[in-house]
Coordinates of C-alpha atoms in Angstrom, one line a residue:
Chain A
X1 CA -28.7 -2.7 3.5
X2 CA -30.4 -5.8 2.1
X3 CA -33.4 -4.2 2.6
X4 CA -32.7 -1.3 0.8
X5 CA -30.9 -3.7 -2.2
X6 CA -34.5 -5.8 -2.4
X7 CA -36.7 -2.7 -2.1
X8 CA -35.0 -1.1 -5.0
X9 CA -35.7 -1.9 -8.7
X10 CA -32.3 -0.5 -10.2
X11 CA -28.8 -1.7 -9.2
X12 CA -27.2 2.0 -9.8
X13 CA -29.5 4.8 -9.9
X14 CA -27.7 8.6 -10.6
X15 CA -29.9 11.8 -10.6
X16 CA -28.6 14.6 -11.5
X17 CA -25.3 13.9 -11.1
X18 CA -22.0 16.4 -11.1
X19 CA -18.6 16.8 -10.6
X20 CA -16.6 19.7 -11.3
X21 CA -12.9 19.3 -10.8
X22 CA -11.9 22.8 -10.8
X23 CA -13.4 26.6 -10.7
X24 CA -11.4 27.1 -14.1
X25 CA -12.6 23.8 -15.8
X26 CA -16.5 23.1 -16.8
X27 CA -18.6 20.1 -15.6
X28 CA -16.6 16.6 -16.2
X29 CA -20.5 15.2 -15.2
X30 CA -23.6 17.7 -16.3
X31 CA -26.7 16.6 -14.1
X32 CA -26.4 13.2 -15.0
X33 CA -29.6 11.1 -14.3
X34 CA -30.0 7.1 -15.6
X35 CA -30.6 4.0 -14.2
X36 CA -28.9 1.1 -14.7
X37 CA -30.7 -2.4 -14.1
X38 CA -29.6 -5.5 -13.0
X39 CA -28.7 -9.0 -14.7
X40 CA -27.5 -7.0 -18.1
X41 CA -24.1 -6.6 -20.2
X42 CA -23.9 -3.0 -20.3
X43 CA -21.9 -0.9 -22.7
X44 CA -21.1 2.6 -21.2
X45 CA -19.1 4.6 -24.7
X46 CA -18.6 7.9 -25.2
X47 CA -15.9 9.8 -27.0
X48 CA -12.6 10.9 -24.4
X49 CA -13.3 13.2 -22.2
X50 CA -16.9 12.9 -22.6
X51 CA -17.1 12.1 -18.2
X52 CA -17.0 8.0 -18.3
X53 CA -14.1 7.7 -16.4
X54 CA -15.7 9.9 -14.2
X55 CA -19.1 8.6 -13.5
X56 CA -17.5 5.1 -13.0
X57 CA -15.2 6.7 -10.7
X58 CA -18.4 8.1 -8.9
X59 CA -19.9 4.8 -8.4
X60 CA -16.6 3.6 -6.9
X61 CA -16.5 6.7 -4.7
X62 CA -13.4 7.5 -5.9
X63 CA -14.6 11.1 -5.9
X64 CA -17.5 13.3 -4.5
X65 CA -20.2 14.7 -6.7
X66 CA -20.5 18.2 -6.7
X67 CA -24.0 17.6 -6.6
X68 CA -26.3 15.3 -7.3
X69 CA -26.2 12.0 -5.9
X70 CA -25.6 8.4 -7.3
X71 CA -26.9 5.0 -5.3
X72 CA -25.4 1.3 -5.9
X73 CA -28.0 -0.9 -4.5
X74 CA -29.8 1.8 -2.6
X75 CA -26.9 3.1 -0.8
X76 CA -24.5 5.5 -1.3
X77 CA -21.1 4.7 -2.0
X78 CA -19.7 3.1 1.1
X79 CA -18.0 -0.3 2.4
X80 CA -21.5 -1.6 1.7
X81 CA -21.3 -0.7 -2.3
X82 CA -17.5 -1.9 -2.1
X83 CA -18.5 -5.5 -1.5
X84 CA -21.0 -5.4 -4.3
X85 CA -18.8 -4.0 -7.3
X86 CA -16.4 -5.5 -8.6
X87 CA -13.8 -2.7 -10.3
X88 CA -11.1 -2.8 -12.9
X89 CA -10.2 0.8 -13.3
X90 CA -8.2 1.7 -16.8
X91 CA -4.5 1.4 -14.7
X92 CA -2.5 -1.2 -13.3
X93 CA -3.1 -0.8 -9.4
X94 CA -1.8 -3.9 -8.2
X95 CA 1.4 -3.5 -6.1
X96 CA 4.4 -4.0 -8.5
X97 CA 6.4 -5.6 -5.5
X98 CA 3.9 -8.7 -4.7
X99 CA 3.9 -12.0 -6.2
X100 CA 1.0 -13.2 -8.3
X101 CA -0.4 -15.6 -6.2
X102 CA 0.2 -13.0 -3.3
X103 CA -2.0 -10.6 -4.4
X104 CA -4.7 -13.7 -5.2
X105 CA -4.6 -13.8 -0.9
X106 CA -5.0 -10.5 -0.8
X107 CA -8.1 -10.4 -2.7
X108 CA -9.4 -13.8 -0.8
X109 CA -8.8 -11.9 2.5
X110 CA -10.5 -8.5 1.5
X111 CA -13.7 -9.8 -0.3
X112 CA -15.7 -12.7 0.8
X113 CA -17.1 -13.6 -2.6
X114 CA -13.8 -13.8 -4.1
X115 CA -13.1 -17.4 -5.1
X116 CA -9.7 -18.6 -5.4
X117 CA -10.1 -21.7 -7.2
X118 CA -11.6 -19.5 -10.1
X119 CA -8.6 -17.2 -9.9
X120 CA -6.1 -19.8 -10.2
X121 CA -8.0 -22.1 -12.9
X122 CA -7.8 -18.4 -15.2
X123 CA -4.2 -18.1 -14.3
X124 CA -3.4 -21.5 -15.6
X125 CA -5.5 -20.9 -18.7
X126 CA -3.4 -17.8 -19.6
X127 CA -0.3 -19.3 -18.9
X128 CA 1.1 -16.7 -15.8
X129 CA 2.8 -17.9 -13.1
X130 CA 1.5 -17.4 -9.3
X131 CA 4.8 -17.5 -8.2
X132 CA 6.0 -14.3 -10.6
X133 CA 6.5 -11.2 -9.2
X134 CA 3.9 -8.6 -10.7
X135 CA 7.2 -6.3 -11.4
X136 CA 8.4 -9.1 -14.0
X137 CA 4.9 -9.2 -15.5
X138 CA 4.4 -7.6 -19.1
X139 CA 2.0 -4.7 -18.9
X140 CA -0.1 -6.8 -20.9
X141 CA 0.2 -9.6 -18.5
X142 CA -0.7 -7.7 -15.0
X143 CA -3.5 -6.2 -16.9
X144 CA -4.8 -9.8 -17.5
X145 CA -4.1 -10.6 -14.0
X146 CA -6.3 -7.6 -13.2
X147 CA -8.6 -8.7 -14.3
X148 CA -8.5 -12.6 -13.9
X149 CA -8.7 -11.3 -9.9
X150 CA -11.7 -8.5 -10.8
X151 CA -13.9 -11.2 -12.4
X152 CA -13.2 -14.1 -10.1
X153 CA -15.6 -12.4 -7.5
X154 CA -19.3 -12.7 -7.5
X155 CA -19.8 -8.9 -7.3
X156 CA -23.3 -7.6 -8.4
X157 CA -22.0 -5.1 -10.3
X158 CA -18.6 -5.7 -12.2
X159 CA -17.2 -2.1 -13.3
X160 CA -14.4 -2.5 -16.1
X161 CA -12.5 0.3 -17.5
X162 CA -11.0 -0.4 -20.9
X163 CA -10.3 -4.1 -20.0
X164 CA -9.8 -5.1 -23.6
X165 CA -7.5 -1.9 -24.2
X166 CA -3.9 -3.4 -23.6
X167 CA -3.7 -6.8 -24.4
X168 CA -2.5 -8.6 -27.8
X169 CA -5.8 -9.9 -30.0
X170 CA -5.6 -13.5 -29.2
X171 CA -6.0 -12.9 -25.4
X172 CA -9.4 -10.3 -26.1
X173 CA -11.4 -13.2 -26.9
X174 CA -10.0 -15.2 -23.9
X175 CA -10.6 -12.0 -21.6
X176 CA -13.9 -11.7 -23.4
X177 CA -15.5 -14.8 -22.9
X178 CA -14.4 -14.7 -19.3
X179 CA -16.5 -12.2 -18.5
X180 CA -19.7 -13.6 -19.8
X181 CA -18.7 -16.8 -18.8
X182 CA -17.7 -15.3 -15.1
X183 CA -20.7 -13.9 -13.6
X184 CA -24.0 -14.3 -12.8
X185 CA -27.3 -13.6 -14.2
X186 CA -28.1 -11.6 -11.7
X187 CA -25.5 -9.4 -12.0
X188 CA -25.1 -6.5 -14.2
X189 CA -21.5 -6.1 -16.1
X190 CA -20.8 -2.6 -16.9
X191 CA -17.9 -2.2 -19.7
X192 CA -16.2 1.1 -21.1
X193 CA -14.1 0.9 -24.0
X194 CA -13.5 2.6 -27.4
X195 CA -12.8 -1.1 -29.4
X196 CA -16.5 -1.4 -30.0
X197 CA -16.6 -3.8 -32.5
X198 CA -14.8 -6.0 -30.0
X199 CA -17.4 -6.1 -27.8
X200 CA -20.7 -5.4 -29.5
X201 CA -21.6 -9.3 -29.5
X202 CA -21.7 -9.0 -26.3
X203 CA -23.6 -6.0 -24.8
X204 CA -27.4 -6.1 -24.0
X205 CA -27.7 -2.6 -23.7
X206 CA -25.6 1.0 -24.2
X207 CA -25.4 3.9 -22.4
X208 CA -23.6 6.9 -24.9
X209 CA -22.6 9.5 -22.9
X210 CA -21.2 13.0 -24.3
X211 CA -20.0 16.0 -22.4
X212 CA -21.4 14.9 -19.2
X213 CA -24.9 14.1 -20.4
X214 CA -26.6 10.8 -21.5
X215 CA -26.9 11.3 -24.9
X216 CA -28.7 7.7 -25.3
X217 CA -29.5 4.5 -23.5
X218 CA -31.5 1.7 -25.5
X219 CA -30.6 -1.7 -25.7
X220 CA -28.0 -3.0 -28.6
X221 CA -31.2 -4.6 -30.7
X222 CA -33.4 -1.7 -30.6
X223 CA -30.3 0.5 -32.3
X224 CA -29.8 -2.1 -35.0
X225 CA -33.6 -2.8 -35.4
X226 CA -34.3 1.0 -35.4
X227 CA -31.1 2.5 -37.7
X228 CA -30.3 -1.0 -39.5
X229 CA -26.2 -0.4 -38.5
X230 CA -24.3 -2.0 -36.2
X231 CA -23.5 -0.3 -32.7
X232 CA -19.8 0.3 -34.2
X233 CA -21.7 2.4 -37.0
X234 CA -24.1 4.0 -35.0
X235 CA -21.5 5.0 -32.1
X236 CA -18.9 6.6 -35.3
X237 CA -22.3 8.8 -36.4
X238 CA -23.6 9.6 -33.4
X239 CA -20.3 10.9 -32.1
X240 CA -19.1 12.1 -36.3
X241 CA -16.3 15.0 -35.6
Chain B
X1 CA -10.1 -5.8 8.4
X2 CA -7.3 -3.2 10.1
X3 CA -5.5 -6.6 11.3
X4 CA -5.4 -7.5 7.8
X5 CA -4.5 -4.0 5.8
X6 CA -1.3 -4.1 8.6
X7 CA -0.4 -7.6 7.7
X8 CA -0.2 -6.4 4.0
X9 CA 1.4 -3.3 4.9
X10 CA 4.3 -4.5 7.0
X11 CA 4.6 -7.3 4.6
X12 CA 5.2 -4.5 2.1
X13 CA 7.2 -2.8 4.2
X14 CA 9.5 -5.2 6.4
X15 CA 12.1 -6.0 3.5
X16 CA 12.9 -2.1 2.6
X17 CA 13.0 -1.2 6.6
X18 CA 15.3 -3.8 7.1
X19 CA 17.8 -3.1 4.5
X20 CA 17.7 0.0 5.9
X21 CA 18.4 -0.8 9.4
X22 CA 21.7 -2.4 8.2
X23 CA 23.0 0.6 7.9
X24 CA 22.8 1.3 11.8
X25 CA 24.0 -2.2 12.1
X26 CA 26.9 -1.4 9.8
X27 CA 28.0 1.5 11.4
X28 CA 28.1 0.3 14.7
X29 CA 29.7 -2.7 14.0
X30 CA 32.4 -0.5 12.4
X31 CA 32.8 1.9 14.6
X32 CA 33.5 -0.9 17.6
X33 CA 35.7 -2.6 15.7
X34 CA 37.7 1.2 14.8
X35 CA 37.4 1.9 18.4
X36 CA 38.7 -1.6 19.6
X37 CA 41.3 -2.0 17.3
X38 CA 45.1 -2.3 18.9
X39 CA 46.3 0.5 15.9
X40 CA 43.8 3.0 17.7
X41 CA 44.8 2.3 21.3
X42 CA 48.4 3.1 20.5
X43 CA 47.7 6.4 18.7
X44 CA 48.8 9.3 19.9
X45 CA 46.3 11.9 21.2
X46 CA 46.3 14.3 18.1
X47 CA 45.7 11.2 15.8
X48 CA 43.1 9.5 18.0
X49 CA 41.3 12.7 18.4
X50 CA 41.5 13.5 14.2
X51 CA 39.9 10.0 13.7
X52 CA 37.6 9.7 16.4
X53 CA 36.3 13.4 15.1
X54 CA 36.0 11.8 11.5
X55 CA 34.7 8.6 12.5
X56 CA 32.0 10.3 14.7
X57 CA 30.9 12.5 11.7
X58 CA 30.6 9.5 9.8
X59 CA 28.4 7.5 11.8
X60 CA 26.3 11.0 13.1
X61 CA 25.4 11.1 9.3
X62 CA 24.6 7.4 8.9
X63 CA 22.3 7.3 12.0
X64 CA 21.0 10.7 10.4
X65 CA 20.4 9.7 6.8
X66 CA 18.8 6.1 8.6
X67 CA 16.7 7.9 10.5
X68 CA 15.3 9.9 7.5
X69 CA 15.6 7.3 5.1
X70 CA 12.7 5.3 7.2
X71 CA 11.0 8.2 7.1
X72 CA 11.4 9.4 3.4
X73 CA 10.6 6.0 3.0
X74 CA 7.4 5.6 4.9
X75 CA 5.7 9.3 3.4
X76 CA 6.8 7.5 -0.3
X77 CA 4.7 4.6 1.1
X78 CA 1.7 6.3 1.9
X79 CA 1.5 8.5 -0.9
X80 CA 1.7 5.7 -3.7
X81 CA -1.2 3.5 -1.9
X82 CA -3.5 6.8 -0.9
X83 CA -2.8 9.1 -4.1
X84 CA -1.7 7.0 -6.8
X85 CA -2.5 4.2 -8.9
X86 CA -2.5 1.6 -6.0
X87 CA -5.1 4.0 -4.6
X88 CA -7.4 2.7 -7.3
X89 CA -7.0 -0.8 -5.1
X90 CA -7.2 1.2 -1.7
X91 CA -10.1 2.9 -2.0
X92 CA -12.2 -0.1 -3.4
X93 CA -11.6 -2.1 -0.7
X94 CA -14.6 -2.1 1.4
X95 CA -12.8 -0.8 4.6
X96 CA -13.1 2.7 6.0
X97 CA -11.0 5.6 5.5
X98 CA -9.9 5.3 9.2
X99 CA -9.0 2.0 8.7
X100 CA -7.1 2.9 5.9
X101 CA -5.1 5.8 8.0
X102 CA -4.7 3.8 11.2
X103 CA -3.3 0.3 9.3
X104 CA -0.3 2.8 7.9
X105 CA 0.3 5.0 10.9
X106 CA 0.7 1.5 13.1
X107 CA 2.9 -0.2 10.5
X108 CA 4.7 3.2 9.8
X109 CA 5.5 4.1 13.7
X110 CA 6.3 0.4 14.4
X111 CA 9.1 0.8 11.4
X112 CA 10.2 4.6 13.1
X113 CA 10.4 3.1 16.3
X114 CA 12.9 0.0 15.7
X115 CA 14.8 2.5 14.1
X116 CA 15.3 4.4 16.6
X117 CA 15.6 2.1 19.3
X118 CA 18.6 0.7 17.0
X119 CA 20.4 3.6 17.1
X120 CA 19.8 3.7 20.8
X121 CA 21.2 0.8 21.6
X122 CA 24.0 1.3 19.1
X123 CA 24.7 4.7 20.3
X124 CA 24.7 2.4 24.1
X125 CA 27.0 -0.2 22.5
X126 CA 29.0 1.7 21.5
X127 CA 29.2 3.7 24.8
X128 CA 31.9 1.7 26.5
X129 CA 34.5 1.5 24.2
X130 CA 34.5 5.2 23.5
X131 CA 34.4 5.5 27.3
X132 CA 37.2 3.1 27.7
X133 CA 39.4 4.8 25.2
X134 CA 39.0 8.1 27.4
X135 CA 39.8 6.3 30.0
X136 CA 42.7 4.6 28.9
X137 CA 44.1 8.8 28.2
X138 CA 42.3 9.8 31.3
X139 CA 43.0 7.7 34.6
X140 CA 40.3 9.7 36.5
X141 CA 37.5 9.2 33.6
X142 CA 35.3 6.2 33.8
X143 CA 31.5 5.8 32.5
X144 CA 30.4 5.3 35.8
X145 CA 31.7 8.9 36.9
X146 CA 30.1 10.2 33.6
X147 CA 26.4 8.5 34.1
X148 CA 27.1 9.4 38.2
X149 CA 27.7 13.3 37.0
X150 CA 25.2 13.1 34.5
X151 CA 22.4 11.8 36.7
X152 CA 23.8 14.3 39.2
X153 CA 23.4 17.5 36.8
X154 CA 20.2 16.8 35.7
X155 CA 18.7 15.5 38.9
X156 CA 17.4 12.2 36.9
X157 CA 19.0 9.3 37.6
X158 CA 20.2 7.3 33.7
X159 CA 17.4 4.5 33.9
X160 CA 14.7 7.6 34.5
X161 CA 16.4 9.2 31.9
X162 CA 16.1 6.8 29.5
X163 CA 12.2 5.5 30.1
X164 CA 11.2 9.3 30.3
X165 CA 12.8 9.5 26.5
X166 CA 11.0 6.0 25.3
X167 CA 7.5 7.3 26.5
X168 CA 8.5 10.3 25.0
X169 CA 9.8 8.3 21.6
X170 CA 6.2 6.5 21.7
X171 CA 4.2 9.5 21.7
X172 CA 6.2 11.3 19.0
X173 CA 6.9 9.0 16.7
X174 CA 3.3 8.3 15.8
X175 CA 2.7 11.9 15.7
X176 CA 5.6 12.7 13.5
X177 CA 4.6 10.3 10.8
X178 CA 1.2 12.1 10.6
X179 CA 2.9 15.2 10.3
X180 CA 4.3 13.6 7.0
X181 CA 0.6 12.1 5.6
X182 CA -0.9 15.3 6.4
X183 CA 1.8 17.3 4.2
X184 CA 0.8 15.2 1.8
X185 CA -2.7 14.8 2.3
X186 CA -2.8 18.7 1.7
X187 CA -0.1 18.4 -1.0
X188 CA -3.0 16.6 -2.9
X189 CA -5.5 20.1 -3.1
X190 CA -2.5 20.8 -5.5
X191 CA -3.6 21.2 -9.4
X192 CA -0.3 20.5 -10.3
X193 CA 2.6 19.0 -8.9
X194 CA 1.4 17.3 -5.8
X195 CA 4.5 16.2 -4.9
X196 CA 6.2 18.7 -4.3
X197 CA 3.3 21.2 -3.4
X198 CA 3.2 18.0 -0.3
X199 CA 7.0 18.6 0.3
X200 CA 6.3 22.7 0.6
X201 CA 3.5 21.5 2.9
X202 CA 5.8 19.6 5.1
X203 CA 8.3 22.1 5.4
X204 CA 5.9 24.7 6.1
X205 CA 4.1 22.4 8.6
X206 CA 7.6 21.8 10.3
X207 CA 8.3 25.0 10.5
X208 CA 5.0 26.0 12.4
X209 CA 5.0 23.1 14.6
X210 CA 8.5 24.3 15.4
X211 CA 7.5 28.2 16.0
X212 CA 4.9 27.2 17.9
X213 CA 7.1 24.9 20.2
X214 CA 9.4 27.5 20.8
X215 CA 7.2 30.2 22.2
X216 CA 5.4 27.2 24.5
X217 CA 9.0 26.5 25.6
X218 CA 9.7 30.3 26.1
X219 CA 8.3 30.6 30.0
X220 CA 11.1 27.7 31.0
X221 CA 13.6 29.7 28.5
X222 CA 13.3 32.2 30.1
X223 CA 13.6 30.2 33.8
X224 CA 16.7 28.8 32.8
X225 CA 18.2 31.8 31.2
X226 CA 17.5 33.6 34.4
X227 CA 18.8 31.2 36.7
X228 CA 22.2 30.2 34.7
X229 CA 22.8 34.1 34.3
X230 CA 23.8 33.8 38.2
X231 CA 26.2 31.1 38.7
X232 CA 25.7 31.5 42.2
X233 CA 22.1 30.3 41.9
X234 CA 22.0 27.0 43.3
X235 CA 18.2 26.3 43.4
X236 CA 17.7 26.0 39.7
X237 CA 15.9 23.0 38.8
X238 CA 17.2 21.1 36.0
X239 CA 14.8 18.2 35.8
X240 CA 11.4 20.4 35.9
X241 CA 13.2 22.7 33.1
X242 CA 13.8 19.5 31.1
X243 CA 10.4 18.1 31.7
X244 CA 8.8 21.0 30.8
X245 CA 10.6 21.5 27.6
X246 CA 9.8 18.0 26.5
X247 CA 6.2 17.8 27.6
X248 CA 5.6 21.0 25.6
X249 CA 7.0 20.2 23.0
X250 CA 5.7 16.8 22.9
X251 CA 1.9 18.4 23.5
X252 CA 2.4 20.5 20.8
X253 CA 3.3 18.0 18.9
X254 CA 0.3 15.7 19.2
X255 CA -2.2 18.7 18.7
X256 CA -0.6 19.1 15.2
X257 CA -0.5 15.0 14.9
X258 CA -4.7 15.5 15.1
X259 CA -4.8 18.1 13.0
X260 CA -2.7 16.5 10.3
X261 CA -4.8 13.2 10.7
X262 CA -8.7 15.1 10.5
X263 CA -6.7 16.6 7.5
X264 CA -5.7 13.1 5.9
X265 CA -9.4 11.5 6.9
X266 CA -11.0 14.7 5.3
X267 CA -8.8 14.7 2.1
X268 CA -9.3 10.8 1.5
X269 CA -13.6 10.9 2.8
X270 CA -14.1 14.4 0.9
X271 CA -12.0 15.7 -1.2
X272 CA -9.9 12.5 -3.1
X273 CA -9.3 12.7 -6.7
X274 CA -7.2 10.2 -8.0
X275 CA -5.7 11.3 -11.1

């Protein structure tokens, strides 16, 4: 394994990925090939329904391609992959019936570069209680807590599903500046959302996606260099109904 | 990493079991307190039979509605942490899919089987006084002539009996639970309504397990029809029918528990699609 996580030059690697849900319904992924690099804020956009969700879900093995294949580090997705990402899917999957500072253990016991003291130094800046139940926890509030226990690993590839989506303004830039300020260089950050302007500060590169296909990757300068807009501008043309 | 997904399981499973374990508790306390109550020993036979009848109903349903309660209770479990939302925090967990199985089927059956040992022992507690009131109408009824007859009949004596039904208990109740996360494994291959296509599954699955049980009991069936047709016929053997119906059944029984399981590790390693 670390072998195969040295030898290779890309973090995730998909070729020709795709996944088909149903006979009836077309390709959700249409022989999807990029790579994705390490050490880089990555945005991953693409209009709904356009396979993001999907492809993140792949890397998580979540689901099996159809065909195709997709490699995190070199391998495909196994226990090995598990202890390198880090994933905050689009839904509240903590277990409504836990405490706070329960489900803090229950990350410390399941990943071994989950740190604690980073968890609970988050959970004090955003005000939540350990000791609250999850169930008594705003939507807004677990959603934060999500993701205060995603980023307070040292994954080498942090997968976040809208993590900006449900939570009031004031917290974004909080949540925001804990994920640049919560990982490492080595490590890449992969972020999907639809509130670009939100987030384009922060992204090195983009990967559009549309239908299942790449459409684009290019890092966030060369778009502004090369069609003098911002990525907010550039994403509402390239993807004009 | 199983030690710890079952520390997090029963921990999210103790409170609800319990709760529903006071039930059985409940019931038997009530019951013995019915039974030993002055007002009932001085009822008249006609009375005392009316209220026994109703009181039994009412703690045959209890002990029934327990019993399926932990079990409604445990398939509710499984499917929210394999097929729903806190699958999401499941499947990312770097542990296998066997793992993942095994931590709920050994919390699961662990919950089945204090249930049912409760209502063991409550249906044993509660034993004597019911055998006691009998007696008390019946001078020549006492619950050592009924185990003495009992253990006669089926050529078995009580404490045989009863070890022959715990094995039997801790063989079945794992497989029974896997029956129940294989109906819903499968229940998942639905487009639509997974929940109740995995309740179709489990009644279909029950009633093949249940067809298939009957014709592997057929050959003693047929034994015991044969030999109870003729009163006269002394040498039939109770205990070998009795073993033989409950080691066929219990065979059976585990061969669909594997199947169910290789259906569960299949759904989850192959075929999972969290929605």
């Amino acid at each position: 394994m670390t072998t195969n996580q040295n030898r290779t030059e890309y973090l995730v690697e998909a070729s020709a990925l795709s996944k088909r849900y149903d006979k009836k319904s077309g390709n959700a992924l249409n022989q999807l090939t990029l790579n994705i690099p390490r050490g880089r804020i990555i945005g991953l956009l693409g209009p709904n329904g356009s396979g993001k969700t999907t492809f993140i879900k792949l890397m998580n093995g979540l689901l099996t391609p159809t065909s195709g294949s997709v490699l995190i580090g070199g391998c495909t997705p196994g226990i090995q992959t598990k202890k390198m990402i880090s994933y905050l899917p689009e839904r509240t999957y903590l277990q409504s019936g836990l405490k706070v500072l329960e489900m803090v253990d229950f990350f410390g016991d399941f990943y071994d570069d989950f740190s604690r003291e980073k968890a609970e130094h988050m959970l004090a800046d955003l005000g939540i209680n350990p000791a609250a139940k999850l169930k008594t926890l705003s939507k807004g509030t677990r959603e934060k807590v999500q993701l205060i226990l995603v980023m307070s690993r040292n994954a080498d590839l942090y997968i976040l599903d809208e993590p900006i989506a449900g939570v009031d303004p004031a917290a974004r830039d909080y949540i925001l500046k804990t994920i640049i300020s919560n990982y490492n260089e080595n490590a890449t950050i992969l972020l999907s959302t639809h509130l670009i302007s939100d987030i384009e500060n922060l992204l090195d590169d983009v990967i559009f996606i549309k239908n299942g296909q790449l459409i684009l990757q290019s890092s966030v300068e060369e778009i502004r260099e090369k069609h003098q807009k911002s990525l907010d501008a550039y994403f509402r043309e390239v993807f004009a109904c | 990493m199983l030690s710890k997904l079952i520390k997090y399981e029963w921990k999210g499973t103790y409170k609800v079991l319990m709760l529903i374990n006071a039930f059985t508790v409940f019931i038997t306390v009530l019951c013995m307190i019915i039974l030993g109550s002055p007002v009932y020993r001085v009822m008249d036979n006609e009375s005392a039979l009316v209220w026994g009848m109703l009181l039994f109903l009412l703690y045959y349903a209890t002990l029934i509605g327990v019993s399926m309660a932990v079990t409604i209770y445990c398939g509710i479990r499984f499917y929210k942490s394999m097929y729903t939302d806190e699958g999401y925090l499941m499947h990312t967990l770097p542990v296998t899919k066997n793992q993942l199985i095994l931590s709920r089927l050994i919390v699961h059956s662990i919950d089945m089987f204090i249930t049912e040992v409760l209502i063991y022992l409550s249906v044993a507690l509660l034993l004597g006084p019911v055998c006691k009131i009998i007696g008390d109408r019946d001078p020549d009824f006492t619950m050592e002539t009924l185990m003495y007859e009992s253990a006669s009949e089926m050529g078995i004596s009580i404490p045989a009996f009863a070890s022959v039904i715990m094995i039997t208990l801790v063989i079945a109740t794992p497989c029974a639970i896997l029956l129940v996360y294989g109906a819903i494994s499968l229940g998942q291959t639905f487009q639509k309504h997974k929940v109740m296509g995995s309740l179709l599954c489990y009644v279909g699955l029950y009633c093949v397990v249940q067809t298939v049980s009957s014709f592997a009991m057929f050959p003693q069936m047929i034994t015991y029809i044969g030999a109870t047709k003729d009163s006269l016929n002394v040498s039939f053997d109770f205990r070998n029918y009795f073993f033989g119906v409950l080691g066929s059944s219990t065979f059976i029984l585990l061969v669909f528990a594997v199947i169910c399981y290789i259906i569960s590790y299949h759904m989850m390693q192959k075929k999972l699609n969290l929605d």
